[in-house]
Amino acid sequence: MRKLPQHTDAVIQLWMNSTSIFRKIDASLGAIHGIGFTEYMVLFHLMKAPNKTQRRIDLADSIGRTASGVTRMLTPMEKIGLVKKENNPRDARVSLVKITTAGEEIFRDASTTLNEKSKHLLRRIDSSGINDLLNIFNSINEE
């Protein structure tokens, strides 16, 4: 196989490394808190939302999933009491999701675990390097 163009190689390496990182984070969050990183991101976005409530479609956009994918993911989260469905008083066709008190507690505990795991995963990068990395990611997302 011939050598890949530099930009293509960079995108492939980004994907490979992010997959490895998320696998490690999933394992830590799952073993300790019973949720994966995607579920954590659902709770993260609900915690930031006004009234800790978000439309399903907006939640799907926030975490980069389809609306049906989010619906499938929310069902077990609802069964274990992390989130609950709410009716939209303005539009019965719109489904709302709200984080529960138990979900808030899991989120806070999982945030501590995520912070520690993140420190470990990025331990070889100093503060300046992390800032550079964040700037790179922000510049990619400006499109």
mmCIF file of N, CA and C in Angstrom:
data_model
loop_
_atom_site.group_PDB
_atom_site.id
_atom_site.type_symbol
_atom_site.label_atom_id
_atom_site.label_comp_id
_atom_site.label_asym_id
_atom_site.label_seq_id
_atom_site.Cartn_x
_atom_site.Cartn_y
_atom_site.Cartn_z
ATOM 1 N N MET A 1 0.845 -1.182 0.000
ATOM 2 C CA MET A 1 0.000 0.000 0.000
ATOM 3 C C MET A 1 0.885 1.239 0.000
ATOM 4 N N ARG A 2 0.489 2.208 -0.779
ATOM 5 C CA ARG A 2 1.284 3.432 -0.838
ATOM 6 C C ARG A 2 1.001 4.301 0.379
ATOM 7 N N LYS A 3 1.896 5.212 0.632
ATOM 8 C CA LYS A 3 1.780 6.104 1.792
ATOM 9 C C LYS A 3 0.556 7.007 1.652
ATOM 10 N N LEU A 4 -0.161 7.165 2.721
ATOM 11 C CA LEU A 4 -1.357 8.006 2.720
ATOM 12 C C LEU A 4 -0.982 9.477 2.737
ATOM 13 N N PRO A 5 -1.823 10.326 2.164
ATOM 14 C CA PRO A 5 -1.597 11.768 2.311
ATOM 15 C C PRO A 5 -1.624 12.134 3.796
ATOM 16 N N GLN A 6 -0.874 13.131 4.176
ATOM 17 C CA GLN A 6 -0.716 13.520 5.580
ATOM 18 C C GLN A 6 -2.059 13.807 6.261
ATOM 19 N N HIS A 7 -2.951 14.537 5.590
ATOM 20 C CA HIS A 7 -4.245 14.861 6.196
ATOM 21 C C HIS A 7 -5.079 13.606 6.434
ATOM 22 N N THR A 8 -5.041 12.682 5.491
ATOM 23 C CA THR A 8 -5.780 11.429 5.644
ATOM 24 C C THR A 8 -5.206 10.612 6.786
ATOM 25 N N ASP A 9 -3.895 10.535 6.857
ATOM 26 C CA ASP A 9 -3.236 9.814 7.943
ATOM 27 C C ASP A 9 -3.618 10.424 9.299
ATOM 28 N N ALA A 10 -3.657 11.758 9.362
ATOM 29 C CA ALA A 10 -4.015 12.436 10.616
ATOM 30 C C ALA A 10 -5.436 12.088 11.043
ATOM 31 N N VAL A 11 -6.378 12.085 10.093
ATOM 32 C CA VAL A 11 -7.772 11.757 10.414
ATOM 33 C C VAL A 11 -7.882 10.303 10.868
ATOM 34 N N ILE A 12 -7.191 9.407 10.197
ATOM 35 C CA ILE A 12 -7.216 7.989 10.590
ATOM 36 C C ILE A 12 -6.624 7.820 11.986
ATOM 37 N N GLN A 13 -5.517 8.470 12.266
ATOM 38 C CA GLN A 13 -4.899 8.378 13.591
ATOM 39 C C GLN A 13 -5.807 8.973 14.670
ATOM 40 N N LEU A 14 -6.482 10.062 14.347
ATOM 41 C CA LEU A 14 -7.421 10.672 15.292
ATOM 42 C C LEU A 14 -8.535 9.681 15.635
ATOM 43 N N TRP A 15 -9.075 9.028 14.603
ATOM 44 C CA TRP A 15 -10.139 8.051 14.835
ATOM 45 C C TRP A 15 -9.629 6.870 15.659
ATOM 46 N N MET A 16 -8.474 6.336 15.293
ATOM 47 C CA MET A 16 -7.914 5.177 16.002
ATOM 48 C C MET A 16 -7.664 5.513 17.474
ATOM 49 N N ASN A 17 -7.075 6.668 17.726
ATOM 50 C CA ASN A 17 -6.777 7.050 19.101
ATOM 51 C C ASN A 17 -8.035 7.361 19.893
ATOM 52 N N SER A 18 -9.006 8.027 19.266
ATOM 53 C CA SER A 18 -10.232 8.332 19.999
ATOM 54 C C SER A 18 -10.986 7.047 20.342
ATOM 55 N N THR A 19 -10.996 6.086 19.445
ATOM 56 C CA THR A 19 -11.642 4.800 19.713
ATOM 57 C C THR A 19 -10.997 4.107 20.907
ATOM 58 N N SER A 20 -9.678 4.108 20.940
ATOM 59 C CA SER A 20 -8.950 3.490 22.052
ATOM 60 C C SER A 20 -9.240 4.205 23.369
ATOM 61 N N ILE A 21 -9.248 5.524 23.329
ATOM 62 C CA ILE A 21 -9.519 6.317 24.541
ATOM 63 C C ILE A 21 -10.921 6.035 25.052
ATOM 64 N N PHE A 22 -11.911 6.068 24.158
ATOM 65 C CA PHE A 22 -13.290 5.865 24.593
ATOM 66 C C PHE A 22 -13.522 4.456 25.104
ATOM 67 N N ARG A 23 -12.823 3.475 24.546
ATOM 68 C CA ARG A 23 -12.927 2.107 25.064
ATOM 69 C C ARG A 23 -12.445 2.044 26.519
ATOM 70 N N LYS A 24 -11.325 2.703 26.788
ATOM 71 C CA LYS A 24 -10.782 2.716 28.159
ATOM 72 C C LYS A 24 -11.707 3.460 29.116
ATOM 73 N N ILE A 25 -12.256 4.577 28.672
ATOM 74 C CA ILE A 25 -13.175 5.347 29.517
ATOM 75 C C ILE A 25 -14.453 4.555 29.757
ATOM 76 N N ASP A 26 -14.992 3.934 28.693
ATOM 77 C CA ASP A 26 -16.189 3.091 28.842
ATOM 78 C C ASP A 26 -15.976 2.006 29.890
ATOM 79 N N ALA A 27 -14.815 1.368 29.836
ATOM 80 C CA ALA A 27 -14.520 0.288 30.787
ATOM 81 C C ALA A 27 -14.498 0.812 32.217
ATOM 82 N N SER A 28 -13.881 1.963 32.427
ATOM 83 C CA SER A 28 -13.819 2.534 33.779
ATOM 84 C C SER A 28 -15.193 2.954 34.279
ATOM 85 N N LEU A 29 -15.928 3.700 33.455
ATOM 86 C CA LEU A 29 -17.252 4.153 33.885
ATOM 87 C C LEU A 29 -18.200 2.972 34.079
ATOM 88 N N GLY A 30 -18.121 2.002 33.186
ATOM 89 C CA GLY A 30 -19.002 0.837 33.290
ATOM 90 C C GLY A 30 -18.723 0.004 34.523
ATOM 91 N N ALA A 31 -17.453 -0.222 34.808
ATOM 92 C CA ALA A 31 -17.084 -1.055 35.959
ATOM 93 C C ALA A 31 -17.474 -0.402 37.282
ATOM 94 N N ILE A 32 -17.370 0.910 37.339
ATOM 95 C CA ILE A 32 -17.607 1.611 38.614
ATOM 96 C C ILE A 32 -19.039 2.116 38.748
ATOM 97 N N HIS A 33 -19.596 2.669 37.648
ATOM 98 C CA HIS A 33 -20.885 3.354 37.740
ATOM 99 C C HIS A 33 -22.009 2.709 36.935
ATOM 100 N N GLY A 34 -21.682 1.708 36.112
ATOM 101 C CA GLY A 34 -22.701 1.021 35.333
ATOM 102 C C GLY A 34 -23.193 1.778 34.113
ATOM 103 N N ILE A 35 -22.444 2.792 33.691
ATOM 104 C CA ILE A 35 -22.800 3.524 32.477
ATOM 105 C C ILE A 35 -21.570 3.609 31.579
ATOM 106 N N GLY A 36 -21.805 3.790 30.293
ATOM 107 C CA GLY A 36 -20.711 4.006 29.362
ATOM 108 C C GLY A 36 -20.512 5.497 29.118
ATOM 109 N N PHE A 37 -19.543 5.819 28.288
ATOM 110 C CA PHE A 37 -19.243 7.218 28.005
ATOM 111 C C PHE A 37 -20.392 7.899 27.264
ATOM 112 N N THR A 38 -21.081 7.184 26.393
ATOM 113 C CA THR A 38 -22.209 7.789 25.679
ATOM 114 C C THR A 38 -23.322 8.161 26.653
ATOM 115 N N GLU A 39 -23.627 7.275 27.596
ATOM 116 C CA GLU A 39 -24.630 7.590 28.616
ATOM 117 C C GLU A 39 -24.166 8.765 29.471
ATOM 118 N N TYR A 40 -22.878 8.795 29.769
ATOM 119 C CA TYR A 40 -22.328 9.929 30.514
ATOM 120 C C TYR A 40 -22.586 11.227 29.746
ATOM 121 N N MET A 41 -22.358 11.203 28.431
ATOM 122 C CA MET A 41 -22.553 12.404 27.619
ATOM 123 C C MET A 41 -24.023 12.827 27.591
ATOM 124 N N VAL A 42 -24.942 11.877 27.626
ATOM 125 C CA VAL A 42 -26.366 12.212 27.736
ATOM 126 C C VAL A 42 -26.603 12.974 29.035
ATOM 127 N N LEU A 43 -26.098 12.423 30.137
ATOM 128 C CA LEU A 43 -26.269 13.088 31.439
ATOM 129 C C LEU A 43 -25.587 14.452 31.454
ATOM 130 N N PHE A 44 -24.419 14.549 30.847
ATOM 131 C CA PHE A 44 -23.672 15.815 30.763
ATOM 132 C C PHE A 44 -24.522 16.893 30.079
ATOM 133 N N HIS A 45 -25.105 16.557 28.942
ATOM 134 C CA HIS A 45 -25.899 17.544 28.212
ATOM 135 C C HIS A 45 -27.199 17.880 28.941
ATOM 136 N N LEU A 46 -27.790 16.917 29.609
ATOM 137 C CA LEU A 46 -28.985 17.210 30.397
ATOM 138 C C LEU A 46 -28.654 18.119 31.581
ATOM 139 N N MET A 47 -27.510 17.907 32.206
ATOM 140 C CA MET A 47 -27.108 18.761 33.329
ATOM 141 C C MET A 47 -26.922 20.216 32.888
ATOM 142 N N LYS A 48 -26.471 20.425 31.648
ATOM 143 C CA LYS A 48 -26.242 21.773 31.130
ATOM 144 C C LYS A 48 -27.517 22.442 30.613
ATOM 145 N N ALA A 49 -28.538 21.654 30.319
ATOM 146 C CA ALA A 49 -29.753 22.172 29.691
ATOM 147 C C ALA A 49 -30.609 22.960 30.695
ATOM 148 N N PRO A 50 -31.355 23.940 30.193
ATOM 149 C CA PRO A 50 -32.289 24.648 31.080
ATOM 150 C C PRO A 50 -33.258 23.655 31.719
ATOM 151 N N ASN A 51 -33.461 23.788 32.997
ATOM 152 C CA ASN A 51 -34.320 22.878 33.776
ATOM 153 C C ASN A 51 -33.867 21.424 33.691
ATOM 154 N N LYS A 52 -32.617 21.213 33.245
ATOM 155 C CA LYS A 52 -32.055 19.862 33.119
ATOM 156 C C LYS A 52 -32.948 18.974 32.258
ATOM 157 N N THR A 53 -33.561 19.600 31.254
ATOM 158 C CA THR A 53 -34.491 18.933 30.356
ATOM 159 C C THR A 53 -34.139 19.310 28.928
ATOM 160 N N GLN A 54 -34.249 18.318 28.019
ATOM 161 C CA GLN A 54 -33.936 18.590 26.625
ATOM 162 C C GLN A 54 -34.862 17.756 25.730
ATOM 163 N N ARG A 55 -35.159 18.294 24.544
ATOM 164 C CA ARG A 55 -35.912 17.506 23.577
ATOM 165 C C ARG A 55 -35.025 16.359 23.106
ATOM 166 N N ARG A 56 -35.620 15.205 22.822
ATOM 167 C CA ARG A 56 -34.848 14.045 22.361
ATOM 168 C C ARG A 56 -34.030 14.363 21.124
ATOM 169 N N ILE A 57 -34.622 15.085 20.186
ATOM 170 C CA ILE A 57 -33.925 15.394 18.943
ATOM 171 C C ILE A 57 -32.712 16.289 19.207
ATOM 172 N N ASP A 58 -32.833 17.227 20.146
ATOM 173 C CA ASP A 58 -31.710 18.092 20.494
ATOM 174 C C ASP A 58 -30.621 17.301 21.215
ATOM 175 N N LEU A 59 -31.046 16.387 22.049
ATOM 176 C CA LEU A 59 -30.098 15.521 22.742
ATOM 177 C C LEU A 59 -29.331 14.667 21.732
ATOM 178 N N ALA A 60 -30.035 14.148 20.748
ATOM 179 C CA ALA A 60 -29.392 13.348 19.691
ATOM 180 C C ALA A 60 -28.346 14.188 18.964
ATOM 181 N N ASP A 61 -28.700 15.412 18.602
ATOM 182 C CA ASP A 61 -27.737 16.298 17.933
ATOM 183 C C ASP A 61 -26.531 16.577 18.822
ATOM 184 N N SER A 62 -26.780 16.776 20.103
ATOM 185 C CA SER A 62 -25.698 17.098 21.042
ATOM 186 C C SER A 62 -24.660 15.996 21.153
ATOM 187 N N ILE A 63 -25.112 14.736 21.082
ATOM 188 C CA ILE A 63 -24.163 13.632 21.251
ATOM 189 C C ILE A 63 -23.810 12.936 19.942
ATOM 190 N N GLY A 64 -24.290 13.487 18.848
ATOM 191 C CA GLY A 64 -23.926 12.935 17.547
ATOM 192 C C GLY A 64 -24.555 11.587 17.246
ATOM 193 N N ARG A 65 -25.782 11.414 17.659
ATOM 194 C CA ARG A 65 -26.514 10.171 17.406
ATOM 195 C C ARG A 65 -27.819 10.483 16.694
ATOM 196 N N THR A 66 -28.446 9.462 16.141
ATOM 197 C CA THR A 66 -29.763 9.645 15.535
ATOM 198 C C THR A 66 -30.814 9.695 16.640
ATOM 199 N N ALA A 67 -31.972 10.240 16.303
ATOM 200 C CA ALA A 67 -33.065 10.295 17.282
ATOM 201 C C ALA A 67 -33.471 8.888 17.712
ATOM 202 N N SER A 68 -33.529 7.944 16.753
ATOM 203 C CA SER A 68 -33.906 6.568 17.114
ATOM 204 C C SER A 68 -32.816 5.913 17.966
ATOM 205 N N GLY A 69 -31.554 6.226 17.693
ATOM 206 C CA GLY A 69 -30.458 5.701 18.507
ATOM 207 C C GLY A 69 -30.537 6.204 19.938
ATOM 208 N N VAL A 70 -30.882 7.464 20.101
ATOM 209 C CA VAL A 70 -31.027 8.032 21.442
ATOM 210 C C VAL A 70 -32.216 7.404 22.153
ATOM 211 N N THR A 71 -33.289 7.194 21.434
ATOM 212 C CA THR A 71 -34.464 6.549 22.039
ATOM 213 C C THR A 71 -34.104 5.165 22.569
ATOM 214 N N ARG A 72 -33.365 4.383 21.760
ATOM 215 C CA ARG A 72 -32.935 3.050 22.209
ATOM 216 C C ARG A 72 -32.010 3.144 23.432
ATOM 217 N N MET A 73 -31.184 4.157 23.483
ATOM 218 C CA MET A 73 -30.256 4.304 24.592
ATOM 219 C C MET A 73 -30.982 4.781 25.855
ATOM 220 N N LEU A 74 -32.001 5.615 25.694
ATOM 221 C CA LEU A 74 -32.691 6.176 26.848
ATOM 222 C C LEU A 74 -33.572 5.163 27.568
ATOM 223 N N THR A 75 -34.055 4.156 26.867
ATOM 224 C CA THR A 75 -34.954 3.180 27.495
ATOM 225 C C THR A 75 -34.307 2.507 28.707
ATOM 226 N N PRO A 76 -33.101 1.932 28.578
ATOM 227 C CA PRO A 76 -32.506 1.349 29.793
ATOM 228 C C PRO A 76 -32.124 2.411 30.834
ATOM 229 N N MET A 77 -31.760 3.603 30.375
ATOM 230 C CA MET A 77 -31.426 4.666 31.329
ATOM 231 C C MET A 77 -32.665 5.059 32.140
ATOM 232 N N GLU A 78 -33.809 5.025 31.482
ATOM 233 C CA GLU A 78 -35.064 5.327 32.167
ATOM 234 C C GLU A 78 -35.428 4.201 33.141
ATOM 235 N N LYS A 79 -35.206 2.961 32.720
ATOM 236 C CA LYS A 79 -35.533 1.810 33.574
ATOM 237 C C LYS A 79 -34.732 1.805 34.870
ATOM 238 N N ILE A 80 -33.477 2.267 34.808
ATOM 239 C CA ILE A 80 -32.664 2.280 36.044
ATOM 240 C C ILE A 80 -32.757 3.628 36.769
ATOM 241 N N GLY A 81 -33.612 4.521 36.276
ATOM 242 C CA GLY A 81 -33.919 5.743 37.013
ATOM 243 C C GLY A 81 -32.961 6.907 36.812
ATOM 244 N N LEU A 82 -32.195 6.911 35.732
ATOM 245 C CA LEU A 82 -31.268 8.024 35.490
ATOM 246 C C LEU A 82 -31.946 9.198 34.790
ATOM 247 N N VAL A 83 -32.925 8.892 33.953
ATOM 248 C CA VAL A 83 -33.668 9.919 33.222
ATOM 249 C C VAL A 83 -35.148 9.565 33.269
ATOM 250 N N LYS A 84 -35.971 10.548 32.942
ATOM 251 C CA LYS A 84 -37.404 10.286 32.826
ATOM 252 C C LYS A 84 -37.953 11.088 31.652
ATOM 253 N N LYS A 85 -39.034 10.565 31.080
ATOM 254 C CA LYS A 85 -39.720 11.251 29.990
ATOM 255 C C LYS A 85 -40.659 12.284 30.586
ATOM 256 N N GLU A 86 -40.776 13.385 29.874
ATOM 257 C CA GLU A 86 -41.748 14.395 30.260
ATOM 258 C C GLU A 86 -42.515 14.825 29.029
ATOM 259 N N ASN A 87 -43.751 15.234 29.236
ATOM 260 C CA ASN A 87 -44.551 15.744 28.140
ATOM 261 C C ASN A 87 -44.222 17.210 27.918
ATOM 262 N N ASN A 88 -44.245 17.606 26.678
ATOM 263 C CA ASN A 88 -44.039 19.003 26.345
ATOM 264 C C ASN A 88 -45.397 19.687 26.413
ATOM 265 N N PRO A 89 -45.563 20.655 27.303
ATOM 266 C CA PRO A 89 -46.869 21.293 27.445
ATOM 267 C C PRO A 89 -47.298 22.062 26.196
ATOM 268 N N ARG A 90 -46.341 22.470 25.367
ATOM 269 C CA ARG A 90 -46.666 23.240 24.159
ATOM 270 C C ARG A 90 -46.933 22.370 22.941
ATOM 271 N N ASP A 91 -46.346 21.158 22.916
ATOM 272 C CA ASP A 91 -46.461 20.321 21.725
ATOM 273 C C ASP A 91 -46.389 18.851 22.140
ATOM 274 N N ALA A 92 -47.505 18.154 22.089
ATOM 275 C CA ALA A 92 -47.571 16.755 22.527
ATOM 276 C C ALA A 92 -46.739 15.832 21.649
ATOM 277 N N ARG A 93 -46.379 16.288 20.431
ATOM 278 C CA ARG A 93 -45.582 15.452 19.522
ATOM 279 C C ARG A 93 -44.109 15.436 19.915
ATOM 280 N N VAL A 94 -43.688 16.404 20.735
ATOM 281 C CA VAL A 94 -42.278 16.539 21.104
ATOM 282 C C VAL A 94 -42.029 15.821 22.419
ATOM 283 N N SER A 95 -41.037 14.957 22.420
ATOM 284 C CA SER A 95 -40.696 14.178 23.605
ATOM 285 C C SER A 95 -39.539 14.845 24.340
ATOM 286 N N LEU A 96 -39.703 15.049 25.628
ATOM 287 C CA LEU A 96 -38.671 15.657 26.460
ATOM 288 C C LEU A 96 -38.023 14.612 27.350
ATOM 289 N N VAL A 97 -36.767 14.849 27.681
ATOM 290 C CA VAL A 97 -36.022 13.972 28.586
ATOM 291 C C VAL A 97 -35.472 14.833 29.711
ATOM 292 N N LYS A 98 -35.619 14.365 30.931
ATOM 293 C CA LYS A 98 -35.130 15.102 32.102
ATOM 294 C C LYS A 98 -34.260 14.168 32.936
ATOM 295 N N ILE A 99 -33.165 14.705 33.447
ATOM 296 C CA ILE A 99 -32.318 13.923 34.338
ATOM 297 C C ILE A 99 -32.998 13.837 35.709
ATOM 298 N N THR A 100 -32.904 12.692 36.345
ATOM 299 C CA THR A 100 -33.486 12.497 37.675
ATOM 300 C C THR A 100 -32.441 12.829 38.741
ATOM 301 N N THR A 101 -32.876 12.843 39.982
ATOM 302 C CA THR A 101 -31.951 13.054 41.101
ATOM 303 C C THR A 101 -30.895 11.954 41.121
ATOM 304 N N ALA A 102 -31.311 10.715 40.878
ATOM 305 C CA ALA A 102 -30.349 9.599 40.825
ATOM 306 C C ALA A 102 -29.381 9.794 39.663
ATOM 307 N N GLY A 103 -29.877 10.277 38.526
ATOM 308 C CA GLY A 103 -29.023 10.552 37.382
ATOM 309 C C GLY A 103 -27.998 11.632 37.676
ATOM 310 N N GLU A 104 -28.427 12.651 38.411
ATOM 311 C CA GLU A 104 -27.498 13.723 38.812
ATOM 312 C C GLU A 104 -26.386 13.173 39.707
ATOM 313 N N GLU A 105 -26.759 12.298 40.614
ATOM 314 C CA GLU A 105 -25.772 11.709 41.516
ATOM 315 C C GLU A 105 -24.772 10.833 40.751
ATOM 316 N N ILE A 106 -25.274 9.990 39.860
ATOM 317 C CA ILE A 106 -24.387 9.157 39.028
ATOM 318 C C ILE A 106 -23.481 10.056 38.200
ATOM 319 N N PHE A 107 -24.039 11.126 37.635
ATOM 320 C CA PHE A 107 -23.248 12.046 36.822
ATOM 321 C C PHE A 107 -22.096 12.637 37.645
ATOM 322 N N ARG A 108 -22.392 13.109 38.852
ATOM 323 C CA ARG A 108 -21.335 13.703 39.696
ATOM 324 C C ARG A 108 -20.259 12.672 40.039
ATOM 325 N N ASP A 109 -20.678 11.485 40.421
ATOM 326 C CA ASP A 109 -19.711 10.437 40.756
ATOM 327 C C ASP A 109 -18.898 10.022 39.530
ATOM 328 N N ALA A 110 -19.580 9.856 38.399
ATOM 329 C CA ALA A 110 -18.900 9.455 37.167
ATOM 330 C C ALA A 110 -17.952 10.558 36.680
ATOM 331 N N SER A 111 -18.293 11.815 36.951
ATOM 332 C CA SER A 111 -17.416 12.931 36.565
ATOM 333 C C SER A 111 -16.087 12.851 37.300
ATOM 334 N N THR A 112 -16.123 12.452 38.555
ATOM 335 C CA THR A 112 -14.889 12.273 39.325
ATOM 336 C C THR A 112 -14.043 11.164 38.698
ATOM 337 N N THR A 113 -14.676 10.056 38.358
ATOM 338 C CA THR A 113 -13.964 8.945 37.715
ATOM 339 C C THR A 113 -13.407 9.373 36.365
ATOM 340 N N LEU A 114 -14.217 10.071 35.564
ATOM 341 C CA LEU A 114 -13.768 10.533 34.254
ATOM 342 C C LEU A 114 -12.582 11.482 34.382
ATOM 343 N N ASN A 115 -12.632 12.365 35.360
ATOM 344 C CA ASN A 115 -11.525 13.297 35.573
ATOM 345 C C ASN A 115 -10.235 12.542 35.891
ATOM 346 N N GLU A 116 -10.311 11.569 36.767
ATOM 347 C CA GLU A 116 -9.123 10.786 37.124
ATOM 348 C C GLU A 116 -8.613 9.968 35.940
ATOM 349 N N LYS A 117 -9.526 9.343 35.211
ATOM 350 C CA LYS A 117 -9.127 8.547 34.048
ATOM 351 C C LYS A 117 -8.525 9.449 32.967
ATOM 352 N N SER A 118 -9.085 10.630 32.783
ATOM 353 C CA SER A 118 -8.567 11.586 31.800
ATOM 354 C C SER A 118 -7.163 12.036 32.164
ATOM 355 N N LYS A 119 -6.953 12.318 33.446
ATOM 356 C CA LYS A 119 -5.606 12.694 33.910
ATOM 357 C C LYS A 119 -4.609 11.589 33.603
ATOM 358 N N HIS A 120 -5.028 10.355 33.852
ATOM 359 C CA HIS A 120 -4.141 9.218 33.603
ATOM 360 C C HIS A 120 -3.844 9.064 32.111
ATOM 361 N N LEU A 121 -4.882 9.145 31.276
ATOM 362 C CA LEU A 121 -4.704 8.963 29.840
ATOM 363 C C LEU A 121 -3.834 10.061 29.209
ATOM 364 N N LEU A 122 -3.906 11.256 29.762
ATOM 365 C CA LEU A 122 -3.175 12.396 29.197
ATOM 366 C C LEU A 122 -1.957 12.786 30.044
ATOM 367 N N ARG A 123 -1.510 11.880 30.885
ATOM 368 C CA ARG A 123 -0.436 12.180 31.839
ATOM 369 C C ARG A 123 0.874 12.609 31.179
ATOM 370 N N ARG A 124 1.107 12.205 29.941
ATOM 371 C CA ARG A 124 2.364 12.541 29.266
ATOM 372 C C ARG A 124 2.296 13.885 28.537
ATOM 373 N N ILE A 125 1.151 14.539 28.617
ATOM 374 C CA ILE A 125 0.983 15.828 27.945
ATOM 375 C C ILE A 125 0.872 16.903 29.020
ATOM 376 N N ASP A 126 1.732 17.929 28.914
ATOM 377 C CA ASP A 126 1.677 19.009 29.906
ATOM 378 C C ASP A 126 0.497 19.941 29.614
ATOM 379 N N SER A 127 0.260 20.890 30.498
ATOM 380 C CA SER A 127 -0.868 21.802 30.396
ATOM 381 C C SER A 127 -0.874 22.570 29.074
ATOM 382 N N SER A 128 0.292 22.996 28.642
ATOM 383 C CA SER A 128 0.404 23.715 27.371
ATOM 384 C C SER A 128 0.018 22.810 26.202
ATOM 385 N N GLY A 129 0.454 21.567 26.244
ATOM 386 C CA GLY A 129 0.112 20.613 25.196
ATOM 387 C C GLY A 129 -1.381 20.318 25.163
ATOM 388 N N ILE A 130 -2.008 20.245 26.340
ATOM 389 C CA ILE A 130 -3.459 20.019 26.395
ATOM 390 C C ILE A 130 -4.191 21.225 25.807
ATOM 391 N N ASN A 131 -3.713 22.432 26.129
ATOM 392 C CA ASN A 131 -4.314 23.629 25.523
ATOM 393 C C ASN A 131 -4.175 23.600 24.002
ATOM 394 N N ASP A 132 -3.007 23.195 23.513
ATOM 395 C CA ASP A 132 -2.803 23.078 22.063
ATOM 396 C C ASP A 132 -3.776 22.069 21.456
ATOM 397 N N LEU A 133 -3.935 20.936 22.134
ATOM 398 C CA LEU A 133 -4.852 19.897 21.663
ATOM 399 C C LEU A 133 -6.289 20.428 21.600
ATOM 400 N N LEU A 134 -6.703 21.131 22.654
ATOM 401 C CA LEU A 134 -8.048 21.707 22.670
ATOM 402 C C LEU A 134 -8.225 22.734 21.554
ATOM 403 N N ASN A 135 -7.203 23.533 21.317
ATOM 404 C CA ASN A 135 -7.264 24.514 20.221
ATOM 405 C C ASN A 135 -7.380 23.824 18.866
ATOM 406 N N ILE A 136 -6.649 22.731 18.697
ATOM 407 C CA ILE A 136 -6.741 21.965 17.447
ATOM 408 C C ILE A 136 -8.148 21.432 17.258
ATOM 409 N N PHE A 137 -8.723 20.829 18.305
ATOM 410 C CA PHE A 137 -10.075 20.299 18.199
ATOM 411 C C PHE A 137 -11.080 21.410 17.895
ATOM 412 N N ASN A 138 -10.912 22.558 18.561
ATOM 413 C CA ASN A 138 -11.816 23.684 18.311
ATOM 414 C C ASN A 138 -11.703 24.174 16.867
ATOM 415 N N SER A 139 -10.505 24.198 16.329
ATOM 416 C CA SER A 139 -10.341 24.658 14.944
ATOM 417 C C SER A 139 -10.952 23.663 13.957
ATOM 418 N N ILE A 140 -10.907 22.379 14.278
ATOM 419 C CA ILE A 140 -11.541 21.367 13.415
ATOM 420 C C ILE A 140 -13.053 21.561 13.422
ATOM 421 N N ASN A 141 -13.616 21.876 14.580
ATOM 422 C CA ASN A 141 -15.070 21.989 14.721
ATOM 423 C C ASN A 141 -15.640 23.319 14.236
ATOM 424 N N GLU A 142 -14.785 24.209 13.777
ATOM 425 C CA GLU A 142 -15.278 25.515 13.302
ATOM 426 C C GLU A 142 -15.952 25.432 11.942
ATOM 427 N N GLU A 143 -15.903 24.303 11.288
ATOM 428 C CA GLU A 143 -16.507 24.189 9.953
ATOM 429 C C GLU A 143 -17.985 24.114 10.000
#
